[in-house]
């Protein structure tokens, strides 16, 4: 207790404010861990979710100087888009330093805890805040269990508990260092990996996440209870023909799939692959048609200009065609045969395909 009092007196910050976006709870738990630690030190604390962010930012009043954190999961080697928008709109002139915390897709293999990858999740957000006049005290990568169950089953309870125990202590240590006035740039250590991933980051941000956003379906176990619609942090699920339907604004946070009480939300893997495959080749055909007939002869442009124009046209057409196909598939889910075909070509339908539900850290 004496050490806590000494740290509080020596700290340059009177208040800890953490804004967080969280899909299944990793970023929320990391944020709660920090707030709990700050409370033990006698600091004033504020924990604020940016779910359903509507461009209205109200910074809590405080005395002295604050340390403000922005916590969010890594999405496609970039910070979750809703948090990116929040940071870009964050007001200037607050008497505070900032830090960026991202939760990454960690896994446990045997006794080893393998880290995820941040990509650009630190650099652009911190640069935006720097231009607003804030000094960044830390890049904090926290490797909590991967929750992307469209790609892989959820981790076992044992793996989840081990990772949480280890990274909870790590989160507290990193916060303690920042409160002591240290700069904690742990995120720099993987810069040699992050830079080569920039093309993948851009591809996911501008193309990939929209394709994946359409690859969710509600199967015959769906009771139309509305839990997924009510809890979607980006209001991206709407009801069409009495069934949930995912819009392009979906950020693939996995909250709906992991919290559905009936396990009724699936990723139709085979159908998704076929739709993307067919839509891609249709888009490629129309790209060549549009380019040659309405733009110019390809041979008149240098190679890089040709590739850029091809990529832009192809991306728009591919996204549009695949979205249209998923919409037709959604309507066809009312037909029992189609519904069963979709359900039984989905890996997430398997009972052995675990959902991810970490325990909530209490405040």
GROMACS .gro file of C-alpha atoms in nm:
model
  363
    1UNK     CA    1   0.000   0.000   0.000
    2UNK     CA    2   0.289   0.233   0.076
    3UNK     CA    3   0.433   0.169  -0.272
    4UNK     CA    4   0.097   0.253  -0.425
    5UNK     CA    5   0.082   0.581  -0.234
    6UNK     CA    6   0.438   0.665  -0.337
    7UNK     CA    7   0.357   0.598  -0.704
    8UNK     CA    8   0.043   0.811  -0.682
    9UNK     CA    9   0.236   1.104  -0.534
   10UNK     CA   10   0.517   1.076  -0.789
   11UNK     CA   11   0.286   1.032  -1.087
   12UNK     CA   12   0.241   1.331  -1.318
   13UNK     CA   13  -0.116   1.222  -1.391
   14UNK     CA   14  -0.421   1.270  -1.172
   15UNK     CA   15  -0.664   1.088  -1.401
   16UNK     CA   16  -0.675   0.783  -1.626
   17UNK     CA   17  -0.928   0.789  -1.910
   18UNK     CA   18  -0.959   0.485  -2.135
   19UNK     CA   19  -1.172   0.483  -2.448
   20UNK     CA   20  -1.223   0.134  -2.584
   21UNK     CA   21  -1.386  -0.060  -2.863
   22UNK     CA   22  -1.424  -0.432  -2.810
   23UNK     CA   23  -1.589  -0.711  -3.005
   24UNK     CA   24  -1.590  -1.013  -2.777
   25UNK     CA   25  -1.427  -0.854  -2.475
   26UNK     CA   26  -1.047  -0.861  -2.508
   27UNK     CA   27  -0.995  -0.484  -2.542
   28UNK     CA   28  -1.266  -0.423  -2.282
   29UNK     CA   29  -1.095  -0.654  -2.034
   30UNK     CA   30  -0.752  -0.499  -2.093
   31UNK     CA   31  -0.907  -0.156  -2.035
   32UNK     CA   32  -1.082  -0.270  -1.715
   33UNK     CA   33  -0.754  -0.415  -1.591
   34UNK     CA   34  -0.586  -0.076  -1.631
   35UNK     CA   35  -0.873   0.110  -1.466
   36UNK     CA   36  -0.873  -0.130  -1.169
   37UNK     CA   37  -0.500  -0.079  -1.124
   38UNK     CA   38  -0.535   0.301  -1.140
   39UNK     CA   39  -0.816   0.289  -0.883
   40UNK     CA   40  -0.586   0.105  -0.643
   41UNK     CA   41  -0.347   0.398  -0.677
   42UNK     CA   42  -0.623   0.639  -0.583
   43UNK     CA   43  -0.645   0.795  -0.930
   44UNK     CA   44  -0.963   0.929  -1.081
   45UNK     CA   45  -1.070   0.695  -1.362
   46UNK     CA   46  -1.309   0.692  -1.656
   47UNK     CA   47  -1.381   0.391  -1.877
   48UNK     CA   48  -1.575   0.484  -2.192
   49UNK     CA   49  -1.697   0.255  -2.471
   50UNK     CA   50  -1.708   0.390  -2.826
   51UNK     CA   51  -1.977   0.143  -2.937
   52UNK     CA   52  -2.214   0.301  -3.190
   53UNK     CA   53  -1.993   0.609  -3.209
   54UNK     CA   54  -2.194   0.903  -3.349
   55UNK     CA   55  -1.925   1.176  -3.372
   56UNK     CA   56  -2.022   1.322  -3.034
   57UNK     CA   57  -1.712   1.316  -2.810
   58UNK     CA   58  -1.736   1.443  -2.453
   59UNK     CA   59  -1.413   1.432  -2.254
   60UNK     CA   60  -1.478   1.397  -1.879
   61UNK     CA   61  -1.377   1.690  -1.662
   62UNK     CA   62  -1.068   1.642  -1.447
   63UNK     CA   63  -0.812   1.837  -1.250
   64UNK     CA   64  -0.441   1.835  -1.325
   65UNK     CA   65  -0.316   1.625  -1.614
   66UNK     CA   66  -0.470   1.306  -1.756
   67UNK     CA   67  -0.334   0.998  -1.927
   68UNK     CA   68  -0.576   0.898  -2.203
   69UNK     CA   69  -0.572   0.553  -2.360
   70UNK     CA   70  -0.732   0.430  -2.681
   71UNK     CA   71  -0.784   0.054  -2.672
   72UNK     CA   72  -0.909  -0.158  -2.961
   73UNK     CA   73  -0.843  -0.491  -3.132
   74UNK     CA   74  -0.628  -0.526  -3.442
   75UNK     CA   75  -0.842  -0.573  -3.754
   76UNK     CA   76  -0.655  -0.676  -4.067
   77UNK     CA   77  -0.325  -0.548  -3.921
   78UNK     CA   78  -0.486  -0.209  -3.853
   79UNK     CA   79  -0.677  -0.057  -3.563
   80UNK     CA   80  -1.053  -0.125  -3.565
   81UNK     CA   81  -1.206   0.131  -3.806
   82UNK     CA   82  -1.458   0.264  -3.553
   83UNK     CA   83  -1.170   0.352  -3.319
   84UNK     CA   84  -0.979   0.506  -3.608
   85UNK     CA   85  -1.275   0.735  -3.682
   86UNK     CA   86  -1.305   0.818  -3.313
   87UNK     CA   87  -0.937   0.915  -3.290
   88UNK     CA   88  -0.957   1.129  -3.605
   89UNK     CA   89  -1.245   1.324  -3.445
   90UNK     CA   90  -1.089   1.348  -3.099
   91UNK     CA   91  -1.071   1.714  -2.987
   92UNK     CA   92  -0.752   1.915  -2.944
   93UNK     CA   93  -0.655   2.108  -2.637
   94UNK     CA   94  -0.706   1.844  -2.367
   95UNK     CA   95  -0.437   1.860  -2.097
   96UNK     CA   96  -0.329   1.500  -2.140
   97UNK     CA   97  -0.078   1.254  -2.278
   98UNK     CA   98  -0.202   0.951  -2.468
   99UNK     CA   99  -0.123   0.586  -2.531
  100UNK     CA  100  -0.247   0.330  -2.783
  101UNK     CA  101  -0.333  -0.023  -2.670
  102UNK     CA  102  -0.423  -0.293  -2.915
  103UNK     CA  103  -0.528  -0.649  -2.842
  104UNK     CA  104  -0.382  -0.891  -3.091
  105UNK     CA  105  -0.464  -1.246  -3.195
  106UNK     CA  106  -0.246  -1.444  -2.957
  107UNK     CA  107  -0.251  -1.823  -2.937
  108UNK     CA  108  -0.118  -2.086  -2.698
  109UNK     CA  109   0.078  -2.375  -2.850
  110UNK     CA  110   0.185  -2.624  -2.586
  111UNK     CA  111   0.339  -2.410  -2.314
  112UNK     CA  112   0.433  -2.130  -2.551
  113UNK     CA  113   0.230  -1.809  -2.585
  114UNK     CA  114   0.267  -1.688  -2.941
  115UNK     CA  115   0.207  -1.318  -3.012
  116UNK     CA  116  -0.016  -1.165  -3.275
  117UNK     CA  117   0.086  -0.891  -3.518
  118UNK     CA  118  -0.006  -0.523  -3.492
  119UNK     CA  119   0.071  -0.406  -3.845
  120UNK     CA  120  -0.025  -0.037  -3.869
  121UNK     CA  121  -0.248  -0.042  -3.560
  122UNK     CA  122  -0.014   0.191  -3.367
  123UNK     CA  123   0.146   0.423  -3.615
  124UNK     CA  124  -0.131   0.608  -3.799
  125UNK     CA  125  -0.353   0.660  -3.488
  126UNK     CA  126  -0.060   0.794  -3.285
  127UNK     CA  127   0.041   1.020  -3.576
  128UNK     CA  128  -0.312   1.164  -3.594
  129UNK     CA  129  -0.304   1.236  -3.221
  130UNK     CA  130   0.044   1.383  -3.247
  131UNK     CA  131  -0.081   1.634  -3.504
  132UNK     CA  132  -0.352   1.726  -3.254
  133UNK     CA  133  -0.083   1.816  -3.002
  134UNK     CA  134  -0.072   1.504  -2.782
  135UNK     CA  135   0.244   1.332  -2.664
  136UNK     CA  136   0.230   0.955  -2.699
  137UNK     CA  137   0.358   0.771  -2.390
  138UNK     CA  138   0.318   0.417  -2.514
  139UNK     CA  139   0.242   0.156  -2.779
  140UNK     CA  140   0.103  -0.139  -2.587
  141UNK     CA  141   0.046  -0.469  -2.771
  142UNK     CA  142  -0.153  -0.714  -2.555
  143UNK     CA  143  -0.169  -1.066  -2.702
  144UNK     CA  144  -0.502  -1.196  -2.579
  145UNK     CA  145  -0.671  -1.503  -2.734
  146UNK     CA  146  -0.767  -1.478  -3.100
  147UNK     CA  147  -1.145  -1.454  -3.140
  148UNK     CA  148  -1.178  -1.479  -3.518
  149UNK     CA  149  -1.378  -1.799  -3.520
  150UNK     CA  150  -1.478  -1.764  -3.885
  151UNK     CA  151  -1.120  -1.872  -3.953
  152UNK     CA  152  -1.047  -2.106  -3.661
  153UNK     CA  153  -1.228  -2.251  -3.359
  154UNK     CA  154  -1.218  -2.057  -3.034
  155UNK     CA  155  -0.933  -2.144  -2.798
  156UNK     CA  156  -0.983  -2.384  -2.508
  157UNK     CA  157  -1.076  -2.254  -2.163
  158UNK     CA  158  -0.733  -2.353  -2.033
  159UNK     CA  159  -0.554  -2.153  -2.304
  160UNK     CA  160  -0.778  -1.853  -2.243
  161UNK     CA  161  -0.721  -1.858  -1.867
  162UNK     CA  162  -0.343  -1.895  -1.898
  163UNK     CA  163  -0.316  -1.609  -2.148
  164UNK     CA  164  -0.538  -1.382  -1.940
  165UNK     CA  165  -0.340  -1.447  -1.623
  166UNK     CA  166  -0.012  -1.365  -1.794
  167UNK     CA  167  -0.125  -1.060  -1.990
  168UNK     CA  168  -0.327  -0.909  -1.705
  169UNK     CA  169  -0.007  -0.878  -1.506
  170UNK     CA  170   0.175  -0.746  -1.812
  171UNK     CA  171  -0.092  -0.480  -1.869
  172UNK     CA  172  -0.057  -0.358  -1.511
  173UNK     CA  173   0.323  -0.341  -1.544
  174UNK     CA  174   0.304  -0.138  -1.863
  175UNK     CA  175   0.059   0.109  -1.709
  176UNK     CA  176   0.279   0.141  -1.399
  177UNK     CA  177   0.577   0.235  -1.617
  178UNK     CA  178   0.380   0.506  -1.796
  179UNK     CA  179   0.255   0.646  -1.465
  180UNK     CA  180   0.617   0.660  -1.349
  181UNK     CA  181   0.696   0.880  -1.647
  182UNK     CA  182   0.852   0.618  -1.876
  183UNK     CA  183   0.790   0.585  -2.247
  184UNK     CA  184   0.669   0.233  -2.325
  185UNK     CA  185   0.705   0.163  -2.695
  186UNK     CA  186   0.676  -0.216  -2.696
  187UNK     CA  187   0.498  -0.193  -3.030
  188UNK     CA  188   0.822  -0.081  -3.201
  189UNK     CA  189   0.980  -0.422  -3.151
  190UNK     CA  190   0.787  -0.575  -3.442
  191UNK     CA  191   0.836  -0.286  -3.685
  192UNK     CA  192   1.043  -0.511  -3.912
  193UNK     CA  193   0.734  -0.732  -3.952
  194UNK     CA  194   0.477  -0.451  -3.962
  195UNK     CA  195   0.625  -0.260  -4.257
  196UNK     CA  196   0.618  -0.552  -4.507
  197UNK     CA  197   0.252  -0.608  -4.412
  198UNK     CA  198   0.143  -0.262  -4.533
  199UNK     CA  199   0.008  -0.396  -4.870
  200UNK     CA  200  -0.202  -0.654  -4.683
  201UNK     CA  201  -0.323  -0.386  -4.443
  202UNK     CA  202  -0.433  -0.164  -4.731
  203UNK     CA  203  -0.592  -0.456  -4.913
  204UNK     CA  204  -0.792  -0.556  -4.608
  205UNK     CA  205  -0.892  -0.198  -4.521
  206UNK     CA  206  -1.018  -0.107  -4.868
  207UNK     CA  207  -1.134  -0.444  -5.001
  208UNK     CA  208  -1.109  -0.748  -4.775
  209UNK     CA  209  -1.316  -0.637  -4.478
  210UNK     CA  210  -1.614  -0.560  -4.701
  211UNK     CA  211  -1.608  -0.908  -4.852
  212UNK     CA  212  -1.578  -1.075  -4.514
  213UNK     CA  213  -1.855  -0.853  -4.373
  214UNK     CA  214  -2.102  -1.021  -4.608
  215UNK     CA  215  -2.005  -1.376  -4.512
  216UNK     CA  216  -2.237  -1.416  -4.213
  217UNK     CA  217  -2.567  -1.602  -4.218
  218UNK     CA  218  -2.831  -1.698  -3.962
  219UNK     CA  219  -2.923  -2.066  -3.987
  220UNK     CA  220  -3.249  -2.247  -3.909
  221UNK     CA  221  -3.185  -2.229  -3.533
  222UNK     CA  222  -3.226  -1.851  -3.544
  223UNK     CA  223  -3.525  -1.750  -3.330
  224UNK     CA  224  -3.520  -1.389  -3.447
  225UNK     CA  225  -3.457  -1.285  -3.086
  226UNK     CA  226  -3.268  -0.971  -3.193
  227UNK     CA  227  -2.972  -1.017  -2.956
  228UNK     CA  228  -2.723  -0.977  -3.242
  229UNK     CA  229  -2.898  -0.664  -3.369
  230UNK     CA  230  -2.920  -0.503  -3.024
  231UNK     CA  231  -2.555  -0.575  -2.938
  232UNK     CA  232  -2.387  -0.496  -3.270
  233UNK     CA  233  -2.139  -0.216  -3.186
  234UNK     CA  234  -2.162  -0.060  -3.534
  235UNK     CA  235  -2.538  -0.111  -3.593
  236UNK     CA  236  -2.448  -0.320  -3.895
  237UNK     CA  237  -2.710  -0.593  -3.854
  238UNK     CA  238  -3.061  -0.524  -3.975
  239UNK     CA  239  -3.370  -0.740  -4.015
  240UNK     CA  240  -3.474  -0.836  -4.371
  241UNK     CA  241  -3.750  -1.092  -4.424
  242UNK     CA  242  -3.747  -1.164  -4.051
  243UNK     CA  243  -3.381  -1.270  -4.059
  244UNK     CA  244  -3.062  -1.087  -3.953
  245UNK     CA  245  -2.870  -0.937  -4.243
  246UNK     CA  246  -2.515  -0.794  -4.227
  247UNK     CA  247  -2.435  -0.464  -4.399
  248UNK     CA  248  -2.100  -0.352  -4.539
  249UNK     CA  249  -2.037  -0.148  -4.224
  250UNK     CA  250  -1.980  -0.471  -4.029
  251UNK     CA  251  -1.630  -0.468  -3.877
  252UNK     CA  252  -1.600  -0.845  -3.827
  253UNK     CA  253  -1.563  -0.805  -3.452
  254UNK     CA  254  -1.724  -1.149  -3.394
  255UNK     CA  255  -1.950  -1.025  -3.114
  256UNK     CA  256  -2.265  -1.153  -3.284
  257UNK     CA  257  -2.129  -1.497  -3.366
  258UNK     CA  258  -1.973  -1.548  -3.025
  259UNK     CA  259  -2.270  -1.429  -2.821
  260UNK     CA  260  -2.567  -1.570  -3.016
  261UNK     CA  261  -2.760  -1.776  -2.757
  262UNK     CA  262  -2.854  -2.037  -3.020
  263UNK     CA  263  -2.518  -2.059  -3.202
  264UNK     CA  264  -2.726  -1.974  -3.506
  265UNK     CA  265  -2.481  -1.737  -3.678
  266UNK     CA  266  -2.252  -1.913  -3.922
  267UNK     CA  267  -1.994  -1.846  -4.190
  268UNK     CA  268  -2.094  -2.046  -4.500
  269UNK     CA  269  -1.737  -2.133  -4.597
  270UNK     CA  270  -1.805  -2.327  -4.919
  271UNK     CA  271  -2.068  -2.084  -5.045
  272UNK     CA  272  -1.852  -1.784  -4.956
  273UNK     CA  273  -1.560  -1.930  -5.149
  274UNK     CA  274  -1.778  -2.002  -5.454
  275UNK     CA  275  -1.932  -1.654  -5.447
  276UNK     CA  276  -1.595  -1.480  -5.416
  277UNK     CA  277  -1.444  -1.704  -5.686
  278UNK     CA  278  -1.724  -1.650  -5.938
  279UNK     CA  279  -1.760  -1.280  -5.855
  280UNK     CA  280  -1.386  -1.229  -5.901
  281UNK     CA  281  -1.377  -1.378  -6.250
  282UNK     CA  282  -1.694  -1.196  -6.351
  283UNK     CA  283  -1.542  -0.872  -6.219
  284UNK     CA  284  -1.217  -0.940  -6.405
  285UNK     CA  285  -1.408  -0.990  -6.731
  286UNK     CA  286  -1.605  -0.667  -6.688
  287UNK     CA  287  -1.289  -0.481  -6.585
  288UNK     CA  288  -1.121  -0.566  -6.913
  289UNK     CA  289  -1.438  -0.476  -7.102
  290UNK     CA  290  -1.473  -0.138  -6.931
  291UNK     CA  291  -1.104  -0.061  -6.960
  292UNK     CA  292  -1.070  -0.137  -7.330
  293UNK     CA  293  -1.401   0.014  -7.443
  294UNK     CA  294  -1.442   0.319  -7.223
  295UNK     CA  295  -1.101   0.424  -7.092
  296UNK     CA  296  -0.822   0.367  -7.341
  297UNK     CA  297  -0.603   0.110  -7.499
  298UNK     CA  298  -0.406  -0.060  -7.221
  299UNK     CA  299  -0.084  -0.040  -7.424
  300UNK     CA  300  -0.088   0.342  -7.412
  301UNK     CA  301  -0.025   0.354  -7.035
  302UNK     CA  302   0.275   0.257  -6.831
  303UNK     CA  303   0.252  -0.067  -6.633
  304UNK     CA  304   0.189   0.080  -6.286
  305UNK     CA  305  -0.094   0.306  -6.403
  306UNK     CA  306  -0.256   0.013  -6.575
  307UNK     CA  307  -0.234  -0.200  -6.262
  308UNK     CA  308  -0.374   0.076  -6.038
  309UNK     CA  309  -0.673   0.138  -6.264
  310UNK     CA  310  -0.733  -0.235  -6.302
  311UNK     CA  311  -0.719  -0.282  -5.926
  312UNK     CA  312  -0.965   0.000  -5.856
  313UNK     CA  313  -1.220  -0.115  -6.113
  314UNK     CA  314  -1.182  -0.480  -6.017
  315UNK     CA  315  -1.222  -0.405  -5.646
  316UNK     CA  316  -1.542  -0.206  -5.696
  317UNK     CA  317  -1.694  -0.468  -5.925
  318UNK     CA  318  -1.581  -0.761  -5.712
  319UNK     CA  319  -1.721  -0.605  -5.397
  320UNK     CA  320  -2.049  -0.513  -5.566
  321UNK     CA  321  -2.102  -0.850  -5.733
  322UNK     CA  322  -2.015  -1.051  -5.423
  323UNK     CA  323  -2.240  -0.830  -5.209
  324UNK     CA  324  -2.526  -0.881  -5.454
  325UNK     CA  325  -2.471  -1.259  -5.452
  326UNK     CA  326  -2.472  -1.271  -5.071
  327UNK     CA  327  -2.794  -1.069  -5.069
  328UNK     CA  328  -2.957  -1.321  -5.306
  329UNK     CA  329  -2.827  -1.604  -5.088
  330UNK     CA  330  -2.974  -1.434  -4.782
  331UNK     CA  331  -3.316  -1.418  -4.951
  332UNK     CA  332  -3.283  -1.780  -5.061
  333UNK     CA  333  -3.225  -1.891  -4.701
  334UNK     CA  334  -3.605  -1.905  -4.673
  335UNK     CA  335  -3.591  -2.216  -4.894
  336UNK     CA  336  -3.526  -2.521  -4.677
  337UNK     CA  337  -3.297  -2.695  -4.929
  338UNK     CA  338  -3.075  -2.386  -4.970
  339UNK     CA  339  -3.070  -2.327  -4.595
  340UNK     CA  340  -2.956  -2.683  -4.526
  341UNK     CA  341  -2.691  -2.664  -4.798
  342UNK     CA  342  -2.550  -2.348  -4.644
  343UNK     CA  343  -2.561  -2.485  -4.290
  344UNK     CA  344  -2.386  -2.812  -4.366
  345UNK     CA  345  -2.109  -2.656  -4.574
  346UNK     CA  346  -2.018  -2.428  -4.285
  347UNK     CA  347  -1.737  -2.528  -4.051
  348UNK     CA  348  -1.872  -2.301  -3.778
  349UNK     CA  349  -2.184  -2.521  -3.770
  350UNK     CA  350  -1.981  -2.806  -3.619
  351UNK     CA  351  -2.030  -2.845  -3.243
  352UNK     CA  352  -1.655  -2.897  -3.212
  353UNK     CA  353  -1.602  -2.547  -3.357
  354UNK     CA  354  -1.581  -2.357  -3.028
  355UNK     CA  355  -1.713  -2.005  -2.973
  356UNK     CA  356  -1.497  -1.755  -2.785
  357UNK     CA  357  -1.632  -1.618  -2.457
  358UNK     CA  358  -1.368  -1.477  -2.220
  359UNK     CA  359  -1.467  -1.406  -1.862
  360UNK     CA  360  -1.543  -1.040  -1.800
  361UNK     CA  361  -1.299  -0.864  -1.569
  362UNK     CA  362  -1.506  -0.681  -1.309
  363UNK     CA  363  -1.451  -0.319  -1.212
   0.00000   0.00000   0.00000
